[in-house]
XYZ file of C-alpha atoms in Angstrom:
241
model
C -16.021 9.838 -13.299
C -16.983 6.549 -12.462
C -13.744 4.953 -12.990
C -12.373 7.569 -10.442
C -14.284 6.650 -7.691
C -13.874 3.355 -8.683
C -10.062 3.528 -8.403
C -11.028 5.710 -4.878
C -12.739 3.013 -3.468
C -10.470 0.652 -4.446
C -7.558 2.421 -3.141
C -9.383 2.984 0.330
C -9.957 -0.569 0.885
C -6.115 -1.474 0.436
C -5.008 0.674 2.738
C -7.803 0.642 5.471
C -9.266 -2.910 5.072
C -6.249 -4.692 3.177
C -7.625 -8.175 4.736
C -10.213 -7.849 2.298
C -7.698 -8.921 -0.138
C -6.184 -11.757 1.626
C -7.650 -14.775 -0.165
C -6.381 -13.030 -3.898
C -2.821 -12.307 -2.737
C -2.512 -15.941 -0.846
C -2.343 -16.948 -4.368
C 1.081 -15.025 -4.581
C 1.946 -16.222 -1.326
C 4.667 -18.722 -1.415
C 5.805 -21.293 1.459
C 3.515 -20.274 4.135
C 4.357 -17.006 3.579
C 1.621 -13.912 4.747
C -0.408 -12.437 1.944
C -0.679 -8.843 3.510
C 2.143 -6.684 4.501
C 1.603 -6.767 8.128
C 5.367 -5.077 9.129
C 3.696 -2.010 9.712
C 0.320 0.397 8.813
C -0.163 0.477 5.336
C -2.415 3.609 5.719
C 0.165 5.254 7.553
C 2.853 4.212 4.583
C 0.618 5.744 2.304
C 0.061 8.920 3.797
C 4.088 8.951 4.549
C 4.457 8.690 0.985
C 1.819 11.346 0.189
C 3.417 13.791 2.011
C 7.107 13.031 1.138
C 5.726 13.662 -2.891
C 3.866 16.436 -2.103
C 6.672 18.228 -0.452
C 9.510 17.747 -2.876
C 7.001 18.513 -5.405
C 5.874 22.048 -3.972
C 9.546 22.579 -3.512
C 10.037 21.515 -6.770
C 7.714 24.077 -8.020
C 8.574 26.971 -6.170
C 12.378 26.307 -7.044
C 11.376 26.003 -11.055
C 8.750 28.376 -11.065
C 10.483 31.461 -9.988
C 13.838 30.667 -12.121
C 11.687 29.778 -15.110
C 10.078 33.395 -14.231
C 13.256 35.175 -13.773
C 15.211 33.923 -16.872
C 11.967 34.803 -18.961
C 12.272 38.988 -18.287
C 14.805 41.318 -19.969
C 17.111 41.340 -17.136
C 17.474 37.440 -16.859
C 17.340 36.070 -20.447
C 21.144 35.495 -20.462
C 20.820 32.899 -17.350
C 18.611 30.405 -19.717
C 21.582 28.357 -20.637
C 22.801 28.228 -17.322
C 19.472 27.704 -15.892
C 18.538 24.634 -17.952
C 21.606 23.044 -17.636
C 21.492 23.492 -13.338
C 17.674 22.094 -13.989
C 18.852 18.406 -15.925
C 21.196 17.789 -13.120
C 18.308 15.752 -11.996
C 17.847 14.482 -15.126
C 21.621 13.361 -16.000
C 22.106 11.796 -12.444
C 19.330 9.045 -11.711
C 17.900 9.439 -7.999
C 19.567 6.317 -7.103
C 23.119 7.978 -7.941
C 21.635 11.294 -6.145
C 21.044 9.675 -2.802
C 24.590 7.993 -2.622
C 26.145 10.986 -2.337
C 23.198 12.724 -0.180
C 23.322 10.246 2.557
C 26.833 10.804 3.168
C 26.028 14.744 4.110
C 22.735 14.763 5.330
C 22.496 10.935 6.250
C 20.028 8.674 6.261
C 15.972 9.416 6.663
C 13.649 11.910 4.816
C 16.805 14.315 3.607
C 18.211 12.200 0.877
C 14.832 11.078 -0.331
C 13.927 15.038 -0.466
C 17.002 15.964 -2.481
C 16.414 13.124 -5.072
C 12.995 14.285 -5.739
C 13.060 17.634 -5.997
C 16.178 17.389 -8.457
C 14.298 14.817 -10.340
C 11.372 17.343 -10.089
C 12.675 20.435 -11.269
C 12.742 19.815 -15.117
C 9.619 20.044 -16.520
C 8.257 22.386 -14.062
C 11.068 24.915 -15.144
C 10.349 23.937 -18.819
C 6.613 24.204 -18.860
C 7.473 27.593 -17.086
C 9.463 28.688 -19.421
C 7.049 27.855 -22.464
C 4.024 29.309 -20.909
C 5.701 32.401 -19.834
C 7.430 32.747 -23.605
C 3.688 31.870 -25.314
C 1.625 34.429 -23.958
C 0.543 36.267 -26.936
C 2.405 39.779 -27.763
C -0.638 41.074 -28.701
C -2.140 40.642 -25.680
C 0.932 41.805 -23.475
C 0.936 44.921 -26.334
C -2.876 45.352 -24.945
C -1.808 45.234 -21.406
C 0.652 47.884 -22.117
C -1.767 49.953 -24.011
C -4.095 49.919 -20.816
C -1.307 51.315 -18.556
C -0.361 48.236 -16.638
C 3.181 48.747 -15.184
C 5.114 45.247 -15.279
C 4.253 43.814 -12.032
C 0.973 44.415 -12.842
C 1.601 43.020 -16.167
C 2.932 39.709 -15.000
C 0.404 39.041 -11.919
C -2.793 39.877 -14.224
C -1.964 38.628 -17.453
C 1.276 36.793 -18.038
C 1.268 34.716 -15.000
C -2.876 33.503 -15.438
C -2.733 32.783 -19.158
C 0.599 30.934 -18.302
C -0.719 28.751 -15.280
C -2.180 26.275 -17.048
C 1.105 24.900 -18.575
C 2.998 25.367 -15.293
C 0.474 23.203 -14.017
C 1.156 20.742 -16.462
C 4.443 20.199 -15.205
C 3.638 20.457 -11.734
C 1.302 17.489 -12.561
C 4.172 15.519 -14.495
C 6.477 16.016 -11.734
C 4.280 15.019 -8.863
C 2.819 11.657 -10.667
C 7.074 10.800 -11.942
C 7.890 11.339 -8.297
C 5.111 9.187 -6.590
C 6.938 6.032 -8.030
C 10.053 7.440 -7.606
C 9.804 8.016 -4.358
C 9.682 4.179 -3.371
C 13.583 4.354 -3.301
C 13.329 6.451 -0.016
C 12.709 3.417 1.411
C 16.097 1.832 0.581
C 17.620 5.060 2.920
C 15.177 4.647 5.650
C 12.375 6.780 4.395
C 9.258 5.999 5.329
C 6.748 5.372 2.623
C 5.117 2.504 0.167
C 8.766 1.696 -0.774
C 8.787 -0.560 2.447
C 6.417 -2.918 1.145
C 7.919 -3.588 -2.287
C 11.575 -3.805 -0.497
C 10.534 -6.343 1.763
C 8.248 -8.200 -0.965
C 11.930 -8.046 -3.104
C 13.645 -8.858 0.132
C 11.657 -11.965 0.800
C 10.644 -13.291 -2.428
C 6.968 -12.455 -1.416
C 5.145 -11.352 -4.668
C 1.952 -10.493 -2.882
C 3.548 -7.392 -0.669
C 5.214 -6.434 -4.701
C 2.026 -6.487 -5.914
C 0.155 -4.386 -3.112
C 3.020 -2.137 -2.819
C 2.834 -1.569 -6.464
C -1.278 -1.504 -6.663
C -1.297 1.137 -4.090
C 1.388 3.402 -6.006
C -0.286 3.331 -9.198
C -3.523 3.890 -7.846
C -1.930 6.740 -6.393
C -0.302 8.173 -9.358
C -3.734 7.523 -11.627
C -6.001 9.820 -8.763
C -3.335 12.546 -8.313
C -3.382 12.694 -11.786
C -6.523 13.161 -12.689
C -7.371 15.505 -10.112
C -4.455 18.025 -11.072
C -5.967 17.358 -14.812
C -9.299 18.497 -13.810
C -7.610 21.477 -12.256
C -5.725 22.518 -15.386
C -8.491 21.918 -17.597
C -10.294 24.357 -15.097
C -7.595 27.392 -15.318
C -7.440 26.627 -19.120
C -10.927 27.058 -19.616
C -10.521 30.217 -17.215
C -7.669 32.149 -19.121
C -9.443 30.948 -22.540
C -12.532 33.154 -21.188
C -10.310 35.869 -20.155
């Protein structure tokens, strides 16, 4: 807990009061060059980039999710081939490759960025799906039965709880891969933490690298943790049940 808050506090302080850190990243500074990123708000960079992660990653999910839940009954086992190959397209193709072709359709901005990460998302969110869907015990399903539950009913009050945990799991892979992914939006004109590493690598600064990079990986390390905490939580919750 107390290297949380620690890493909370610490992550605060970059983005609200980043002067604080001035005199360590002069060190980094080369040629007169300024020690903090001052090209633009690096609170408002970091909430850009929170909300560009968060959003491919809930569409992510929802995409995953409900294929991983379709080609897991009767009616849609067939599709499983199909459906994990259409999932490791973002796998095969790096997100680099993905927005070269995206910014010639959709052009430059948030689009591109969105379409790289949610293709980059999609794998282990389907997977984990998948697994946790295909684990629930057939003794408890056969109990489920026994106590007249009609398959909606099924799904919604036992499959889906006892298999939340794992989908979680990949929800929480997929949104910590993506927060350092996502620093290539910046190279199409996305807004987000990306913009202080490019113009660190632009410039030869080191110091905006290194804060750029801080701030990410603080990032990643809280979100996390926090989804962690959650999926402990609905573990502990279907173990009761």
């Amino acid at each position: 807990m107390a290297g949380r808050l620690c890493a909370a506090a610490l992550l605060l302080l970059l983005v609200l009061a980043p002067r604080l850190f001035a005199p360590a990243f002069r060190l980094l500074a080369e040629d007169g060059a300024p020690a903090i990123y001052d090209q633009g708000s690096l609170l408002q960079l970091t909430l850009d980039h929170v909300a560009l992660v968060a959003g491919s990653t809930a569409a992510s999910a929802i995409v995953a999710v409900v294929l991983g839940v379709l080609v897991t009954r009767p009616s849609g086992r067939d599709f499983l081939p199909l459906s994990r190959t259409l999932v490791n397209v973002g796998q095969v193709f790096p997100p680099v490759a993905v927005l070269a072709v995206a910014v010639p359709l959709v052009g430059f901005g948030l689009e591109p960025t969105l379409i790289a990460l949610v293709l980059y998302g999609l794998l282990p969110i389907f997977e984990n799906t998948v697994a946790g869907l295909d684990g629930v015990p057939a003794a408890v399903m056969d109990a489920a039965r026994g106590m007249g539950l009609d398959p909606r009913r099924r799904f919604l009050s036992v499959e889906l709880p006892l298999a939340m945990p794992l989908i979680l799991a990949g929800i929480r892979l997929s949104a910590v891969i993506n927060i350092g992914t996502a620093t290539i939006g910046s190279t199409v004109a996305a807004k987000g933490l990306g913009e202080v590493i490019l113009a660190g690598l632009g410039t030869g600064n080191t110091a905006f690298i290194l804060q750029g990079g801080i701030i990410v990986g603080l990032l990643a390390v809280l979100v996390y943790d926090a989804l962690g905490l959650l999926e402990a939580r609905l573990a502990a919750r279907a173990g009761r049940a």
